[in-house]
CSV table of C-alpha atoms in Angstrom, one decimal:
chain,number,residue,atom,x,y,z
A,1,MET,CA,-11.2,-13.3,19.2
A,2,ASP,CA,-7.8,-14.6,20.1
A,3,SER,CA,-5.0,-15.7,17.8
A,4,ILE,CA,-5.9,-19.4,17.9
A,5,LYS,CA,-9.5,-18.8,17.0
A,6,MET,CA,-8.5,-16.5,14.2
A,7,LYS,CA,-6.0,-19.0,12.9
A,8,ASN,CA,-8.6,-21.8,12.9
A,9,GLU,CA,-11.1,-19.6,11.2
A,10,LEU,CA,-8.7,-18.6,8.4
A,11,GLN,CA,-7.5,-22.2,7.9
A,12,LYS,CA,-11.1,-23.3,7.6
A,13,ARG,CA,-11.9,-20.6,5.0
A,14,LEU,CA,-8.7,-21.0,3.0
A,15,ALA,CA,-8.6,-24.8,3.2
A,16,HIS,CA,-7.5,-26.5,-0.1
A,17,PRO,CA,-6.0,-29.9,-0.9
A,18,GLU,CA,-3.0,-28.3,-2.5
A,19,ARG,CA,-2.3,-26.0,0.4
A,20,LYS,CA,-0.5,-26.4,3.7
A,21,PHE,CA,-0.6,-24.1,6.8
A,22,ASP,CA,2.2,-23.3,9.2
A,23,TYR,CA,1.5,-21.4,12.4
A,24,ASP,CA,4.4,-19.5,14.0
A,25,ARG,CA,3.3,-19.1,17.6
A,26,LYS,CA,6.3,-16.9,18.6
A,27,ASN,CA,5.6,-14.3,15.9
A,28,ASP,CA,1.9,-14.9,15.8
A,29,GLN,CA,1.8,-15.5,12.1
A,30,LEU,CA,0.0,-17.9,9.8
A,31,ARG,CA,1.6,-18.9,6.5
A,32,ILE,CA,-0.4,-20.5,3.7
A,33,GLU,CA,1.7,-22.3,1.1
A,34,HIS,CA,1.3,-24.3,-2.1
A,35,LYS,CA,2.5,-27.8,-1.2
A,36,GLU,CA,4.5,-28.3,-4.4
A,37,THR,CA,5.9,-24.9,-5.2
A,38,GLY,CA,6.4,-23.7,-1.6
A,39,LYS,CA,5.2,-20.3,-2.7
A,40,GLY,CA,2.8,-18.6,-0.2
A,41,ILE,CA,1.6,-15.7,1.9
A,42,THR,CA,2.2,-14.9,5.6
A,43,ILE,CA,-0.5,-13.3,7.6
A,44,SER,CA,0.2,-11.3,10.8
A,45,LEU,CA,-2.7,-12.4,13.1
A,46,PRO,CA,-2.7,-9.4,15.5
A,47,GLY,CA,-3.4,-7.0,12.5
A,48,VAL,CA,-6.3,-9.1,11.4
A,49,ILE,CA,-7.7,-9.4,14.9
A,50,ALA,CA,-7.5,-5.6,15.4
A,51,LYS,CA,-9.5,-5.1,12.2
A,52,TRP,CA,-12.0,-7.8,13.2
A,53,GLN,CA,-12.6,-5.9,16.5
A,54,GLU,CA,-13.8,-2.9,14.4
A,55,GLN,CA,-15.3,-4.6,11.4
A,56,LYS,CA,-16.2,-8.1,12.5
A,57,ASP,CA,-16.8,-10.5,9.6
A,58,LYS,CA,-16.1,-7.9,7.0
A,59,ALA,CA,-12.5,-7.9,8.1
A,60,ILE,CA,-12.2,-11.7,7.7
A,61,ASP,CA,-14.0,-11.6,4.3
A,62,GLU,CA,-11.5,-9.0,3.1
A,63,ILE,CA,-8.4,-10.8,4.2
A,64,ILE,CA,-9.7,-14.1,2.6
A,65,TYR,CA,-10.3,-12.3,-0.7
A,66,TYR,CA,-6.8,-10.7,-0.8
A,67,VAL,CA,-5.1,-14.0,0.2
A,68,GLU,CA,-6.9,-15.9,-2.5
A,69,GLU,CA,-6.0,-13.3,-5.1
A,70,GLY,CA,-2.4,-13.2,-3.9
A,71,LEU,CA,-2.0,-16.9,-4.0
A,72,GLN,CA,-3.5,-17.0,-7.5
A,73,ALA,CA,-1.0,-14.3,-8.6
A,74,LEU,CA,1.9,-16.3,-7.1
A,75,GLU,CA,0.9,-19.4,-9.0
A,76,SER,CA,0.2,-17.6,-12.3
A,77,ASP,CA,2.9,-17.7,-15.0
A,78,ALA,CA,3.5,-13.9,-15.0
A,79,ALA,CA,4.9,-12.4,-18.2
A,80,ILE,CA,5.9,-8.8,-18.7
A,81,SER,CA,6.3,-8.7,-22.5
A,82,GLY,CA,3.2,-7.4,-24.1
A,83,LYS,CA,1.9,-6.1,-20.8
A,84,GLU,CA,4.0,-3.0,-20.6
A,85,LYS,CA,1.0,-0.8,-19.9
A,86,ASN,CA,0.3,-2.9,-16.8
A,87,ILE,CA,3.5,-2.1,-15.0
A,88,PHE,CA,3.0,0.4,-12.1
A,89,PRO,CA,5.0,1.6,-9.0
A,90,VAL,CA,3.6,0.7,-5.6
A,91,ILE,CA,4.6,2.5,-2.4
A,92,ARG,CA,5.4,0.5,0.7
A,93,SER,CA,6.8,1.1,4.2
A,94,THR,CA,10.6,0.7,4.6
A,95,SER,CA,9.8,-2.3,6.8
A,96,PHE,CA,8.4,-4.2,3.9
A,97,PRO,CA,10.6,-7.1,2.8
A,98,LEU,CA,13.3,-6.6,0.2
A,99,GLU,CA,13.0,-10.1,-1.2
A,100,THR,CA,10.4,-12.8,-1.8
A,101,ASN,CA,10.0,-15.8,0.6
A,102,GLU,CA,12.0,-17.8,-1.9
A,103,GLY,CA,15.0,-15.4,-1.6
A,104,GLN,CA,14.5,-13.5,-4.9
A,105,GLN,CA,15.2,-9.7,-4.5
A,106,PHE,CA,12.3,-7.4,-5.4
A,107,ILE,CA,13.0,-4.5,-7.8
A,108,TYR,CA,12.8,-1.4,-5.6
A,109,ASP,CA,14.0,2.2,-5.1
A,110,ASP,CA,14.4,4.2,-2.0
A,111,HIS,CA,11.9,7.0,-1.8
A,112,THR,CA,11.8,8.8,1.6
A,113,ALA,CA,13.0,7.8,5.1
A,114,GLU,CA,9.6,6.2,5.6
A,115,THR,CA,8.7,4.8,2.2
A,116,ARG,CA,10.1,2.7,-0.6
A,117,ILE,CA,9.1,2.2,-4.2
A,118,TYR,CA,8.4,-1.3,-5.5
A,119,TYR,CA,7.3,-2.2,-9.0
A,120,ALA,CA,4.3,-4.4,-9.9
A,121,LEU,CA,2.8,-6.2,-12.8
A,122,ASP,CA,-1.0,-5.6,-12.7
A,123,LEU,CA,-2.9,-8.9,-13.2
A,124,GLY,CA,-6.5,-7.5,-13.0
A,125,ASN,CA,-7.9,-8.1,-9.5
A,126,THR,CA,-4.4,-8.2,-8.0
A,127,TYR,CA,-0.8,-7.6,-8.9
A,128,ARG,CA,2.6,-9.3,-8.6
A,129,LEU,CA,5.6,-7.5,-7.3
A,130,ILE,CA,8.4,-7.7,-9.9
A,131,ASP,CA,11.5,-9.5,-8.7
A,132,GLN,CA,14.9,-10.3,-10.1
A,133,ALA,CA,13.9,-13.7,-11.3
A,134,LEU,CA,11.0,-12.4,-13.4
A,135,LEU,CA,13.3,-9.7,-14.9
A,136,GLU,CA,15.9,-12.3,-15.9
A,137,LYS,CA,13.2,-14.6,-17.3
A,138,GLU,CA,11.9,-11.8,-19.5
A,139,GLN,CA,15.3,-10.4,-20.2
A,140,TRP,CA,14.3,-6.9,-19.2
A,141,ASP,CA,16.5,-4.5,-17.3
A,142,GLU,CA,15.6,-2.5,-14.2
A,143,LYS,CA,15.8,0.9,-15.8
A,144,ARG,CA,13.2,0.0,-18.5
A,145,ILE,CA,10.8,-1.4,-15.8
A,146,LYS,CA,11.1,1.8,-13.7
A,147,GLU,CA,10.7,4.2,-16.6
A,148,MET,CA,7.6,2.3,-17.8
A,149,ALA,CA,6.0,2.3,-14.3
A,150,LEU,CA,6.6,6.0,-13.7
A,151,PHE,CA,5.2,6.7,-17.2
A,152,ASN,CA,2.1,4.6,-16.5
A,153,VAL,CA,1.3,6.1,-13.1
A,154,ARG,CA,1.0,9.5,-14.8
A,155,SER,CA,-1.9,8.1,-16.9
A,156,LEU,CA,-4.0,7.4,-13.8
A,157,SER,CA,-6.9,9.6,-12.7
A,158,THR,CA,-6.0,12.3,-10.2
A,159,GLU,CA,-9.6,13.4,-9.5
A,160,MET,CA,-9.8,14.3,-5.8
A,161,LYS,CA,-12.5,15.0,-3.2
A,162,THR,CA,-12.2,18.1,-1.0
A,163,ASP,CA,-13.0,18.7,2.6
A,164,ILE,CA,-12.4,22.0,4.5
A,165,VAL,CA,-11.9,21.8,8.3
A,166,ALA,CA,-11.0,24.7,10.6
A,167,GLY,CA,-9.8,26.8,7.7
A,168,ASN,CA,-7.6,24.1,6.2
A,169,THR,CA,-8.3,22.3,2.9
A,170,PHE,CA,-7.8,18.6,2.6
A,171,TYR,CA,-7.8,16.7,-0.8
A,172,PHE,CA,-8.4,13.0,-0.9
A,173,LEU,CA,-7.6,10.6,-3.8
A,174,ASN,CA,-9.2,7.2,-3.2
A,175,LYS,CA,-9.9,5.3,-6.5
A,176,ASN,CA,-9.3,1.9,-4.9
A,177,ASP,CA,-7.3,0.7,-7.9
A,178,GLY,CA,-4.3,-0.4,-5.8
A,179,TYR,CA,-2.3,2.7,-6.9
A,180,ASP,CA,-3.8,5.6,-4.9
A,181,ALA,CA,-0.6,6.1,-2.9
A,182,SER,CA,1.5,5.6,-6.1
A,183,ARG,CA,0.2,9.0,-7.3
A,184,ILE,CA,2.7,10.6,-5.0
A,185,LEU,CA,5.2,9.7,-7.7
A,186,ASN,CA,3.4,11.8,-10.3
A,187,ASP,CA,5.6,14.9,-10.1
A,188,SER,CA,3.6,17.0,-12.5
A,189,PHE,CA,0.4,16.3,-10.5
A,190,LEU,CA,2.0,17.4,-7.3
A,191,LYS,CA,3.3,20.5,-8.9
A,192,GLU,CA,-0.1,21.3,-10.3
A,193,MET,CA,-1.6,20.8,-6.8
A,194,GLN,CA,1.0,23.1,-5.3
A,195,LYS,CA,-0.3,26.0,-7.5
A,196,LYS,CA,-3.6,25.7,-5.6
A,197,ILE,CA,-2.1,25.7,-2.2
A,198,LYS,CA,-2.4,29.0,-0.2
A,199,GLY,CA,-0.5,27.9,2.9
A,200,THR,CA,1.9,24.9,3.4
A,201,MET,CA,1.5,21.8,1.2
A,202,ALA,CA,1.6,18.5,3.1
A,203,VAL,CA,1.2,15.1,1.6
A,204,ALA,CA,0.3,11.8,3.3
A,205,VAL,CA,0.1,8.1,2.2
A,206,PRO,CA,-1.1,6.4,5.3
A,207,HIS,CA,-2.1,3.2,3.3
A,208,GLN,CA,-2.0,1.9,-0.2
A,209,ASP,CA,-5.6,3.0,-1.1
A,210,VAL,CA,-5.5,6.7,-0.3
A,211,LEU,CA,-3.4,9.9,-1.0
A,212,ILE,CA,-4.0,13.0,1.1
A,213,ILE,CA,-2.9,16.4,0.1
A,214,ALA,CA,-3.4,19.2,2.7
A,215,ASP,CA,-3.3,22.9,2.4
A,216,ILE,CA,-2.3,23.9,5.9
A,217,GLU,CA,-3.2,27.5,6.7
A,218,ASN,CA,-3.0,27.4,10.6
A,219,ASP,CA,-1.5,25.3,13.4
A,220,THR,CA,-4.7,23.5,13.9
A,221,GLY,CA,-4.4,22.1,10.4
A,222,TYR,CA,-1.3,20.1,11.4
A,223,ASP,CA,-3.1,18.5,14.3
A,224,ILE,CA,-6.1,17.5,12.1
A,225,LEU,CA,-3.7,16.1,9.5
A,226,ALA,CA,-1.9,14.0,12.1
A,227,GLN,CA,-5.2,12.6,13.5
A,228,MET,CA,-6.5,11.9,10.0
A,229,THR,CA,-3.4,10.2,8.9
A,230,MET,CA,-3.2,8.0,12.0
A,231,SER,CA,-6.8,7.0,11.6
A,232,PHE,CA,-6.3,6.0,7.9
A,233,PHE,CA,-3.1,4.2,8.8
A,234,ALA,CA,-4.8,2.1,11.5
A,235,ALA,CA,-7.7,1.2,9.1
A,236,GLY,CA,-5.7,0.5,6.0
A,237,ARG,CA,-5.4,-3.0,4.4
A,238,VAL,CA,-1.8,-2.2,3.4
A,239,PRO,CA,-0.5,0.4,5.9
A,240,ILE,CA,2.4,2.5,4.8
A,241,THR,CA,3.2,5.3,7.2
A,242,ALA,CA,1.4,7.4,9.8
A,243,LEU,CA,3.8,10.3,9.2
A,244,SER,CA,3.0,13.2,6.8
A,245,PHE,CA,5.4,15.0,4.5
A,246,ILE,CA,6.0,18.7,3.6
A,247,TYR,CA,6.2,19.1,-0.1
A,248,GLU,CA,8.5,21.9,-1.1
A,249,GLU,CA,10.5,22.5,-4.3
A,250,GLY,CA,9.8,19.0,-5.5
A,251,GLU,CA,11.0,17.3,-2.3
A,252,LEU,CA,9.2,15.4,0.4
A,253,GLU,CA,10.3,15.9,4.0
A,254,PRO,CA,8.7,13.9,6.9
A,255,ILE,CA,7.1,16.0,9.6
A,256,PHE,CA,6.4,15.0,13.2
A,257,ILE,CA,3.3,16.6,14.6
A,258,LEU,CA,2.7,16.8,18.3
A,259,GLY,CA,-1.0,17.5,19.0
A,260,LYS,CA,-1.6,20.7,20.9
A,261,THR,CA,-5.2,21.3,20.2
A,262,LYS,CA,-8.4,19.3,21.0
A,263,GLN,CA,-9.3,16.5,18.6
A,264,ILE,CA,-11.3,17.9,15.8
A,265,ASP,CA,-13.9,15.9,13.8
A,266,ARG,CA,-13.5,16.2,10.1
A,267,ASN,CA,-17.3,16.9,9.8
A,268,GLU,CA,-17.2,20.0,12.0
């Protein structure tokens, strides 16, 4: 499916009397906006097409669902007060925008050279990133938002699945609650995991809905982690980074892994 066919399919599925569509041919993007407010969402068509080639109609169903939820969140009259337990941090790539399409700056913190922390108000099936305008409206300050978000992320489940490949142990956290990658900000959880590690502890957040912790005990483990992280990154609905991080003394350092061994299937 080419960009024009995908654009037409998305417009047909998302059609609504109160919405308008704008196709940016140069950047191959489709923007869906509310006619009155001008608030909307921009979709990069090549990313959708790449997923469609793998998942067919499931990929389109998924993007429709998240666009509908996102548009609903934009139009909702979000309020923080009384919803303090619904504030969470979310991890994004450093290429993610620093402000809304309306020019309001998001509340964020630098995290690593590859990642940035944003803050979100959970609305149930979706969430709204907190921006300066919402803070001013609610008369909250940034410090309070950030402290509340980091407190709340520590309350989330950290139950993990385990897989052993070629003598290396990989732990996966995948609750699909929108905050799987956010668990990387739970310092006490990472320190507890470190106590289990026999070799080198590596951490990866290839996309929003997964956190990988690896116990690397031989060189092959680095290659497996690199292949695994790239695979998750390519398949993720909200990709973050294909790089992994070494966790040492409470710090995360990006690592670049050049594959030297044959590709290894996780099921071997």
